[in-house]
Tab-separated table of C-alpha atoms in Angstrom:
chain	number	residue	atom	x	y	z
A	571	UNK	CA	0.000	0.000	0.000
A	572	UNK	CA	1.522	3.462	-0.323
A	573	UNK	CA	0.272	6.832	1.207
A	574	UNK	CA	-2.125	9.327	-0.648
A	575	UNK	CA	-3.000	12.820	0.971
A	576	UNK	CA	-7.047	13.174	0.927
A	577	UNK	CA	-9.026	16.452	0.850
A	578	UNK	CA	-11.317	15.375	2.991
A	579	UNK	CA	-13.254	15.583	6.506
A	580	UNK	CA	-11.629	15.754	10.043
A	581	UNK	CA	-13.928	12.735	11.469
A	582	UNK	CA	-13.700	10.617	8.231
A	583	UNK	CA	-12.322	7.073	9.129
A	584	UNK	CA	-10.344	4.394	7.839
A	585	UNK	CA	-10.185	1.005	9.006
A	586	UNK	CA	-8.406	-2.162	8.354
A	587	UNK	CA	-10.965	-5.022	8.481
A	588	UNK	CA	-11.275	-9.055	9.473
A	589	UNK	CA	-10.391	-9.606	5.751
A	590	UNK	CA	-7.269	-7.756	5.786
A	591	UNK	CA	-8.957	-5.057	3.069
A	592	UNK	CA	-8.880	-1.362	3.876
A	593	UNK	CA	-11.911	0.470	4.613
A	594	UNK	CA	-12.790	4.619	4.406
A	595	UNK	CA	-16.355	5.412	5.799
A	596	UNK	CA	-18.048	8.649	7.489
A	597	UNK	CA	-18.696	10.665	4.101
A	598	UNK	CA	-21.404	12.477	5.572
A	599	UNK	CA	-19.171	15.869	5.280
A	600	UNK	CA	-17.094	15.294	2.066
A	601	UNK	CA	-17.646	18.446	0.990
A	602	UNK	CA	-16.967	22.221	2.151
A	603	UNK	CA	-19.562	23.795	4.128
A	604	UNK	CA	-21.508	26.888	2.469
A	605	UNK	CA	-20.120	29.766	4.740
A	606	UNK	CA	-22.500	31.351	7.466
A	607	UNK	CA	-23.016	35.138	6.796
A	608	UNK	CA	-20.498	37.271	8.527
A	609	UNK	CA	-23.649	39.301	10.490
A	610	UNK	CA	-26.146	36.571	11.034
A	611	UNK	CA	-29.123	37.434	13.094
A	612	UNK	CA	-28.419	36.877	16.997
A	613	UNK	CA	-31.354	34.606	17.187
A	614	UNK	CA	-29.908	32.486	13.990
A	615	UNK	CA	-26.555	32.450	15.054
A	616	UNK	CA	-26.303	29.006	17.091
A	617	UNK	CA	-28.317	27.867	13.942
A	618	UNK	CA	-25.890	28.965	11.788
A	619	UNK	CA	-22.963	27.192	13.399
A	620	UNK	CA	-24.510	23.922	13.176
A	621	UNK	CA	-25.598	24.530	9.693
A	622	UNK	CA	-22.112	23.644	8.154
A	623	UNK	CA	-22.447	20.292	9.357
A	624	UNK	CA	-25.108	19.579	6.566
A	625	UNK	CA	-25.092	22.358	4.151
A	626	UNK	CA	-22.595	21.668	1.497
A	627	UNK	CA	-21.023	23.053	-1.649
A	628	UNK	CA	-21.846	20.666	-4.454
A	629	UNK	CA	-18.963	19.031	-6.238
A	630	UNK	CA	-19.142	21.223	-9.792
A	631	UNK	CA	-18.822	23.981	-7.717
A	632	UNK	CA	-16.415	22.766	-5.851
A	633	UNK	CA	-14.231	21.786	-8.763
A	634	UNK	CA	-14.195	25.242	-10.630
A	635	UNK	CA	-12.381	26.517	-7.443
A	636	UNK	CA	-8.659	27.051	-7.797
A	637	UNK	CA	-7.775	25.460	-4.547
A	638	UNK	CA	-8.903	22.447	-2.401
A	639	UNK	CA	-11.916	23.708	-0.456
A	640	UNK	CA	-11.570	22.356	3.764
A	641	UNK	CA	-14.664	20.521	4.710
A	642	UNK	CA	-13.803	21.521	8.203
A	643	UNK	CA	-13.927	25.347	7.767
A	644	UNK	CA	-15.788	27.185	10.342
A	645	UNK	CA	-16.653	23.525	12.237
A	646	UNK	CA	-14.548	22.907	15.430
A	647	UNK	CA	-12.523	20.735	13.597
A	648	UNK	CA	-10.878	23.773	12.217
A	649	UNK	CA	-10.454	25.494	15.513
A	650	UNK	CA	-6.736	24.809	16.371
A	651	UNK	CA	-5.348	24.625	12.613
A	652	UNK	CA	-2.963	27.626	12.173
A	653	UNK	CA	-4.183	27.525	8.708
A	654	UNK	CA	-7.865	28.418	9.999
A	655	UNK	CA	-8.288	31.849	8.561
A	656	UNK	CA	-6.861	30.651	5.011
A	657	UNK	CA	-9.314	27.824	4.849
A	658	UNK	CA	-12.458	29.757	5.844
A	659	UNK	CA	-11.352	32.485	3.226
A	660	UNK	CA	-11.458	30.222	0.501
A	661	UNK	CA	-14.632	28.587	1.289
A	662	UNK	CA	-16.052	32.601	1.817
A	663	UNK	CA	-14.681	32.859	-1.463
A	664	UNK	CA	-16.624	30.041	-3.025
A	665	UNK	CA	-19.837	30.879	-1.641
A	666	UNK	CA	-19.800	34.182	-3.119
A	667	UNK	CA	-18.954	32.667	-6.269
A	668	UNK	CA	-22.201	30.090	-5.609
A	669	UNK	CA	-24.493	33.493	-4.535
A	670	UNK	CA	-22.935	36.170	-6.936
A	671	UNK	CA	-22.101	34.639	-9.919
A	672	UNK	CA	-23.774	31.110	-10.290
A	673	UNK	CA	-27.101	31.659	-8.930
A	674	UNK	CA	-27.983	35.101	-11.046
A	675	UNK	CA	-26.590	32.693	-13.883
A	676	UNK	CA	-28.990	30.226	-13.121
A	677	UNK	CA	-31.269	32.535	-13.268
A	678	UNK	CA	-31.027	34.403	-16.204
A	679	UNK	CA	-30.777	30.963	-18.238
A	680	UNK	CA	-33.990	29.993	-17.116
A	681	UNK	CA	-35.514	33.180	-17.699
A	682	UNK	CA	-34.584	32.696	-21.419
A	683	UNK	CA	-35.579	29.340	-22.073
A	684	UNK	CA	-39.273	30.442	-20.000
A	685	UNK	CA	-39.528	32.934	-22.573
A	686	UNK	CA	-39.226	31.078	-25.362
A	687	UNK	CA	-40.778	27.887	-26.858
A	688	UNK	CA	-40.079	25.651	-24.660
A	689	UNK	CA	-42.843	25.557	-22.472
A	690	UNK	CA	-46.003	26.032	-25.142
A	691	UNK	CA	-48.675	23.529	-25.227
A	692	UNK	CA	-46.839	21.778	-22.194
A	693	UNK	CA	-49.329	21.587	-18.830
A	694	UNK	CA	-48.839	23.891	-16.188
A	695	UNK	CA	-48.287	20.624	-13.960
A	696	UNK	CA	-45.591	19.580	-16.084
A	697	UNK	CA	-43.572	22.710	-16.915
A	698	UNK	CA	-41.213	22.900	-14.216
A	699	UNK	CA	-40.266	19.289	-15.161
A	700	UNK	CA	-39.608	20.634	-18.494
A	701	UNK	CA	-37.141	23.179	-17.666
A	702	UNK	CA	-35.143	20.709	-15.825
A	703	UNK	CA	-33.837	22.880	-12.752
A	704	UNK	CA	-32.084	21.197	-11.173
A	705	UNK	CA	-29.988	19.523	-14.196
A	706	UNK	CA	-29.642	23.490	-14.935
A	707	UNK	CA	-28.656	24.016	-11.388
A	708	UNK	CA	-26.624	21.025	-10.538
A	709	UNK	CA	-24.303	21.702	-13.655
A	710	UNK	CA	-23.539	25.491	-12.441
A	711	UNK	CA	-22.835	24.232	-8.720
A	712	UNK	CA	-25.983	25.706	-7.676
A	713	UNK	CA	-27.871	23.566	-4.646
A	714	UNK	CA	-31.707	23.729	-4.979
A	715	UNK	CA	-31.999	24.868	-1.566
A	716	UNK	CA	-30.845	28.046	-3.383
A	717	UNK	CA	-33.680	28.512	-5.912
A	718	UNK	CA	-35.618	30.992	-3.466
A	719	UNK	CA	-32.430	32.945	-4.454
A	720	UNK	CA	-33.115	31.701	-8.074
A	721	UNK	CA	-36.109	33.265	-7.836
A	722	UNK	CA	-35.214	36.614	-6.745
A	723	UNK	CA	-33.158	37.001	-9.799
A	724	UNK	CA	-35.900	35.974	-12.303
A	725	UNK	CA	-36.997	38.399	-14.250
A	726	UNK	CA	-40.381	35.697	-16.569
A	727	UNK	CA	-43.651	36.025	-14.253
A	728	UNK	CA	-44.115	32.165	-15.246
A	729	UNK	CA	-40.822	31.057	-13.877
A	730	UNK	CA	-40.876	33.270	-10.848
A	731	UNK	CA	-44.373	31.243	-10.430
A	732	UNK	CA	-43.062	27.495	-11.007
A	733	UNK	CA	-40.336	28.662	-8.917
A	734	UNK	CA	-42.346	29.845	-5.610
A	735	UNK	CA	-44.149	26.596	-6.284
A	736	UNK	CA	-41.271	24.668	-6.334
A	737	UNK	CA	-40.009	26.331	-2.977
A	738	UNK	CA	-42.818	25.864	-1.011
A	739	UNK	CA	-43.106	22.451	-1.752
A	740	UNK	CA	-39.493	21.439	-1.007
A	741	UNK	CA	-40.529	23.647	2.705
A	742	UNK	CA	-43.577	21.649	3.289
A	743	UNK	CA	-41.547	18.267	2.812
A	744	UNK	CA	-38.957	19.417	5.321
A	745	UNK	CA	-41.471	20.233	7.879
A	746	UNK	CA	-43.509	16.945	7.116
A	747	UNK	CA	-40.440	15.218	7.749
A	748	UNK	CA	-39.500	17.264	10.972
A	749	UNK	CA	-42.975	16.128	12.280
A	750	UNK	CA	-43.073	12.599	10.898
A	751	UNK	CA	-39.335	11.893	13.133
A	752	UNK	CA	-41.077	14.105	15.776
A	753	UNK	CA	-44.527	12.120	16.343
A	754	UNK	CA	-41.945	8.177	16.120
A	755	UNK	CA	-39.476	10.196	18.690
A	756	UNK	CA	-42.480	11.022	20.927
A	757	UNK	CA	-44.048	7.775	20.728
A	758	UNK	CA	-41.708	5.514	21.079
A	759	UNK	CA	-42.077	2.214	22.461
A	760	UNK	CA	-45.653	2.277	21.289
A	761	UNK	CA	-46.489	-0.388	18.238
A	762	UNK	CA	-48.806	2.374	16.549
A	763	UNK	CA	-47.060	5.737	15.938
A	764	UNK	CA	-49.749	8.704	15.327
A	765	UNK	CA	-47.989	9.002	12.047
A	766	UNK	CA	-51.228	9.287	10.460
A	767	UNK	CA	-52.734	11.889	12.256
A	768	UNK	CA	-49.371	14.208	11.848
A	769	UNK	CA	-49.477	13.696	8.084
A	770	UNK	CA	-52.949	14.615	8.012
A	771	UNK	CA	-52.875	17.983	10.333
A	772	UNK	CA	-49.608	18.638	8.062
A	773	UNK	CA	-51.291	18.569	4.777
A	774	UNK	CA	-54.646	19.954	5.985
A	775	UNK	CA	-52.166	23.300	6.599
A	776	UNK	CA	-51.250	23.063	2.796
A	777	UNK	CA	-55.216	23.517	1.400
């Protein structure tokens, strides 16, 4: 075996197994963390920190950057690294690329192909299907939890529309799934969760 150097998470693992093969596991951060704003709100700020745990830069983002991005920048993995302030620049760096650059991109290439022929004749059920956002999105770097951002750029009523949509939907599924884990957590033990009645109360909010 020889040594490689890995761009990677503090907490990622490697382990020699029973079958004398060599095992690398705990992915879950791979990736740089999307920086926090430099002035969050005081109420947001303990949200914020624990934020960079789960929200990532996606890789074709990540790859247009001139540097390896640290996955541990602005985690406490990063606190006693005398390179701290270098790493967290360049990750600063590539989320104003992501906001700045990418997303009004995103933006003004949907607004051209809403405006065009693309979407006659199709149903308005099927139209955001048809622009494909988040092929568009995924291949400039852009995460969809971005396209409320998306949408402030958007200049075509209809996409600004199919966009809000889009947004609100991807909400209610988060909070659905908040209260889903919520109602198991609460009942546990029991051999019935009120699953049921959570999902309904949920989507009765939606009419």
């Amino acid at each position: 075996p020889h040594a490689a150097r890995i761009w990677s998470c503090g907490d990622l693992e490697g382990h020699l197994g029973s079958d004398g093969r060599y095992y690398v596991c705990e992915f879950a951060r791979a990736f740089p963390p999307q920086a926090p704003p430099d002035d969050p709100p005081p109420a947001d700020e303990q949200a914020g920190l624990r934020l960079v745990y789960c929200r990532q830069l996606r890789p074709e983002l990540v790859r247009s950057c001139a540097a390896p991005l640290n996955p541990d920048a602005f985690t406490r993995w990063d606190n006693a690294d005398p390179e701290l302030e270098r790493w967290r620049q360049e990750v600063r760096d590539a989320t104003r690329l992501l906001l700045r650059e990418r997303v009004p991109a995103l933006a003004a290439e949907l607004d051209q192909q809403a405006a065009g022929p693309l979407l006659r004749d199709v149903p308005r059920a099927l139209q955001l299907d048809k622009l494909r956002v988040a092929e568009h999105a995924h291949r400039l770097g852009v995460n969809c939890r971005q396209l409320a951002r998306v949408r402030e750029h958007a200049r075509e009523p209809r996409l600004r529309q199919l966009l809000l949509v889009e947004c609100v939907a991807r909400a209610a599924k988060t909070l659905l799934r908040a209260q889903l884990r919520a109602a198991v957590r609460h009942a546990r033990g029991s051999a019935a969760p009120p699953v049921k009645p959570a999902l309904v109360a949920h989507l009765n909010l939606l009419q």
